Coordinates of C-alpha atoms in Angstrom, one line a residue:
M1 CA 16.2 0.5 -14.3
S2 CA 17.4 1.2 -10.8
D3 CA 15.4 2.6 -7.9
Q4 CA 17.7 5.6 -7.3
T5 CA 15.4 8.5 -6.3
C6 CA 17.2 10.7 -3.9
D7 CA 20.4 12.7 -3.5
G8 CA 23.2 10.8 -1.9
P9 CA 24.0 7.1 -2.0
S10 CA 21.8 5.0 -4.2
P11 CA 19.5 2.3 -2.7
G12 CA 22.0 -0.4 -4.0
E13 CA 24.9 1.4 -2.3
L14 CA 22.9 1.5 1.0
V15 CA 22.1 -2.1 0.8
E16 CA 25.7 -3.2 0.0
R17 CA 26.9 -1.1 3.0
A18 CA 24.2 -2.4 5.3
R19 CA 25.1 -6.0 4.4
T20 CA 28.6 -5.3 5.8
G21 CA 27.0 -4.2 9.1
D22 CA 27.2 -0.3 8.6
P23 CA 24.6 1.0 11.1
A24 CA 24.5 4.4 9.2
A25 CA 23.4 2.6 6.1
V26 CA 20.8 0.7 7.8
E27 CA 19.4 4.0 9.4
A28 CA 19.5 5.6 6.1
L29 CA 17.4 2.8 4.5
L30 CA 14.8 3.0 7.3
R31 CA 14.6 6.9 7.0
R32 CA 14.4 6.7 3.2
Y33 CA 11.4 4.2 3.1
A34 CA 9.6 5.0 6.4
L35 CA 7.0 7.3 4.9
M36 CA 6.3 5.0 2.1
V37 CA 5.7 2.1 4.5
D38 CA 3.5 4.2 6.7
A39 CA 1.3 5.2 3.6
I40 CA 0.9 1.5 2.6
V41 CA 0.2 0.5 6.2
H42 CA -2.4 3.2 6.7
C43 CA -4.2 2.1 3.6
Y44 CA -5.2 -1.1 5.4
R45 CA -6.7 0.7 8.4
L46 CA -5.3 -1.7 10.9
P47 CA -5.8 -1.2 14.5
H48 CA -3.0 0.7 16.2
Q49 CA -1.1 -2.2 17.6
D50 CA -1.6 -4.3 14.3
A51 CA -0.3 -1.5 12.3
A52 CA 2.8 -1.2 14.6
D53 CA 3.3 -5.0 14.2
A54 CA 3.0 -4.7 10.4
R55 CA 5.7 -2.0 10.3
Q56 CA 8.0 -3.9 12.6
L57 CA 7.5 -7.0 10.4
V58 CA 8.6 -5.1 7.4
W59 CA 11.9 -4.0 9.0
C60 CA 12.5 -7.4 10.4
R61 CA 11.9 -9.0 7.0
L62 CA 14.4 -6.4 5.6
A63 CA 17.1 -7.3 8.2
E64 CA 16.4 -11.1 7.7
Y65 CA 16.5 -11.0 3.8
L66 CA 19.0 -8.2 3.2
D67 CA 21.7 -10.6 2.0
R68 CA 19.1 -12.3 -0.3
I69 CA 17.7 -9.3 -2.1
R70 CA 18.5 -10.1 -5.8
E71 CA 18.3 -6.4 -7.0
P72 CA 19.7 -4.2 -4.3
E73 CA 18.9 -1.1 -6.5
R74 CA 15.3 -2.0 -6.3
V75 CA 15.1 -2.4 -2.5
G76 CA 12.3 0.2 -2.4
S77 CA 10.0 -2.1 -4.5
W78 CA 10.9 -5.0 -2.3
I79 CA 10.1 -3.2 0.8
A80 CA 6.7 -1.9 -0.8
R81 CA 5.7 -5.6 -1.6
T82 CA 6.8 -6.7 1.8
A83 CA 4.5 -4.0 3.4
H84 CA 1.6 -5.1 1.4
S85 CA 2.2 -8.7 2.4
A86 CA 2.7 -7.9 6.1
C87 CA -0.5 -5.7 6.2
A88 CA -2.5 -8.4 4.7
K89 CA -1.3 -10.9 7.2
Q90 CA -2.1 -8.7 10.0
A91 CA -5.6 -7.8 8.6
R92 CA -6.4 -11.5 8.3
M93 CA -5.4 -12.1 12.0
A94 CA -7.3 -9.0 13.2
A95 CA -10.4 -10.2 11.3
R96 CA -10.5 -13.5 13.6
L97 CA -10.9 -11.3 16.8
A98 CA -11.9 -7.7 17.1
P99 CA -12.1 -6.8 20.7
V100 CA -14.0 -3.8 21.9
D101 CA -12.0 -1.0 23.7
P102 CA -13.7 -0.6 27.1
D103 CA -12.9 3.0 27.1
T104 CA -15.2 3.6 24.2
L105 CA -18.2 1.9 25.7
H106 CA -19.4 5.0 27.4
A107 CA -17.8 7.6 25.3
V108 CA -20.1 10.4 23.9
D109 CA -20.4 10.2 20.1
H110 CA -22.0 13.1 18.4
E111 CA -22.1 11.4 15.0
T112 CA -25.3 9.7 13.9
P113 CA -25.2 6.0 13.5
E114 CA -26.0 6.4 9.8
A115 CA -23.0 8.7 9.3
V116 CA -20.6 6.3 11.1
V117 CA -21.8 3.3 9.1
L118 CA -21.7 5.0 5.8
A119 CA -18.1 6.4 6.4
A120 CA -16.9 3.0 7.5
E121 CA -18.5 1.3 4.6
R122 CA -17.1 3.8 2.1
G123 CA -13.7 3.4 3.6
R124 CA -13.9 -0.4 3.4
L125 CA -14.9 -0.3 -0.2
V126 CA -12.0 2.0 -1.1
R127 CA -9.5 -0.2 0.6
A128 CA -11.1 -3.3 -1.0
A129 CA -10.9 -1.7 -4.4
I130 CA -7.2 -0.8 -3.9
T131 CA -6.3 -4.2 -2.6
A132 CA -8.1 -5.8 -5.7
M133 CA -5.9 -3.8 -8.2
G134 CA -2.7 -5.3 -9.5
D135 CA 0.7 -3.7 -9.2
P136 CA 2.0 -1.1 -10.0
D137 CA -1.5 0.5 -9.8
R138 CA -2.1 -0.9 -6.3
T139 CA 0.9 0.7 -4.7
V140 CA 0.5 4.0 -6.7
A141 CA -3.2 4.2 -5.6
A142 CA -2.2 3.5 -1.9
L143 CA 0.4 6.2 -1.9
D144 CA -1.9 8.5 -3.8
L145 CA -4.6 8.1 -1.1
H146 CA -2.5 8.4 2.0
W147 CA 0.6 10.3 0.8
P148 CA -0.9 12.4 -2.0
R149 CA 2.1 14.6 -2.3
A150 CA 4.6 11.9 -2.3
P151 CA 7.5 12.8 -4.7
A152 CA 7.2 11.1 -8.1
A153 CA 10.7 9.7 -7.5
V154 CA 9.4 7.9 -4.3
V155 CA 6.4 6.6 -6.1
A156 CA 8.6 5.3 -9.0
E157 CA 10.7 3.5 -6.7
A158 CA 7.9 1.9 -4.7
A159 CA 6.2 0.8 -7.7
R160 CA 9.1 -0.2 -9.8
L161 CA 8.4 2.5 -12.5
P162 CA 10.6 4.8 -14.5
P163 CA 10.0 8.3 -13.0
S164 CA 8.8 9.5 -16.4
R165 CA 5.8 7.0 -16.2
V166 CA 4.6 8.0 -12.6
E167 CA 2.1 10.6 -13.7
A168 CA 0.5 8.4 -16.5
V169 CA 0.3 5.4 -14.0
R170 CA -1.1 7.6 -11.3
R171 CA -4.0 8.8 -13.7
R172 CA -4.6 5.2 -14.8
A173 CA -4.8 4.0 -11.2
R174 CA -7.3 6.7 -10.4
R175 CA -9.4 5.7 -13.4
R176 CA -9.3 2.1 -12.3
L177 CA -10.1 2.9 -8.8
K178 CA -13.1 4.9 -9.8
R179 CA -14.2 2.2 -12.2
L180 CA -13.9 -0.5 -9.5
L181 CA -15.9 1.5 -7.1
T182 CA -18.6 2.3 -9.7
E183 CA -18.9 -1.1 -11.4
D184 CA -18.0 -3.7 -8.7
F185 CA -19.1 -1.8 -5.6
G186 CA -21.8 0.5 -6.8
E187 CA -20.1 3.7 -5.5
Y188 CA -20.1 7.1 -7.1
G189 CA -23.9 6.8 -7.7
G190 CA -23.4 3.9 -10.1
P191 CA -25.8 1.0 -9.6
P192 CA -24.4 -2.3 -8.5
P193 CA -24.3 -5.2 -11.0
D194 CA -27.5 -7.3 -11.0
D195 CA -25.4 -10.5 -10.9
P196 CA -22.0 -11.2 -9.7
P197 CA -19.5 -10.7 -12.6
N198 CA -17.9 -13.8 -13.9
E199 CA -14.2 -14.4 -14.0
R200 CA -13.9 -13.0 -17.5
E201 CA -15.7 -9.9 -16.6
R202 CA -13.5 -9.4 -13.5
A203 CA -10.3 -9.8 -15.4
P204 CA -8.4 -6.4 -15.4
R205 CA -8.8 -4.4 -18.6
R206 CA -5.7 -3.3 -20.4
E207 CA -5.3 0.4 -20.5
P208 CA -2.4 2.5 -22.0

């Protein structure tokens, strides 16, 4: 199953042309997958500079490994996995040191502290739940959250799915995300578990 999703040259054709040094092919690859990368990066809620670094790392990795991509027709899936990896790396680095922007120290904030904390916590839980999901559901959920109108063909390419399976996997990813938030994180009004689940309980459940 190839990742061809758009009119014009297939992903494999663009990769082969880019390998020969064709700048138009390189630019076409960047244009074709930029929104997908942005959606994945946005899911991790990185600080502005870290998000920019993650995007840059994705495209640097593409340039570095272009000749070693085993399945050029599935370059979109390769880019999606690389984006997840780059964001996770930046998130780990950002967690070590979180400096305060001095411009915000005296800014007027009309939101209540409770609202700010609840919004931040809910966002953290959603991102943690998506990160805990396995692919293809993780990528589909990330795109669904931050690019809800992403064409099915783009989602199929990013998640390495046949286009005909996108809607079914999208529905499954939404169910799994809701279940994770309800059961593991106590969201949606569901009570948190009394005890931490064991490994068997945390194992992903098979769904059609």
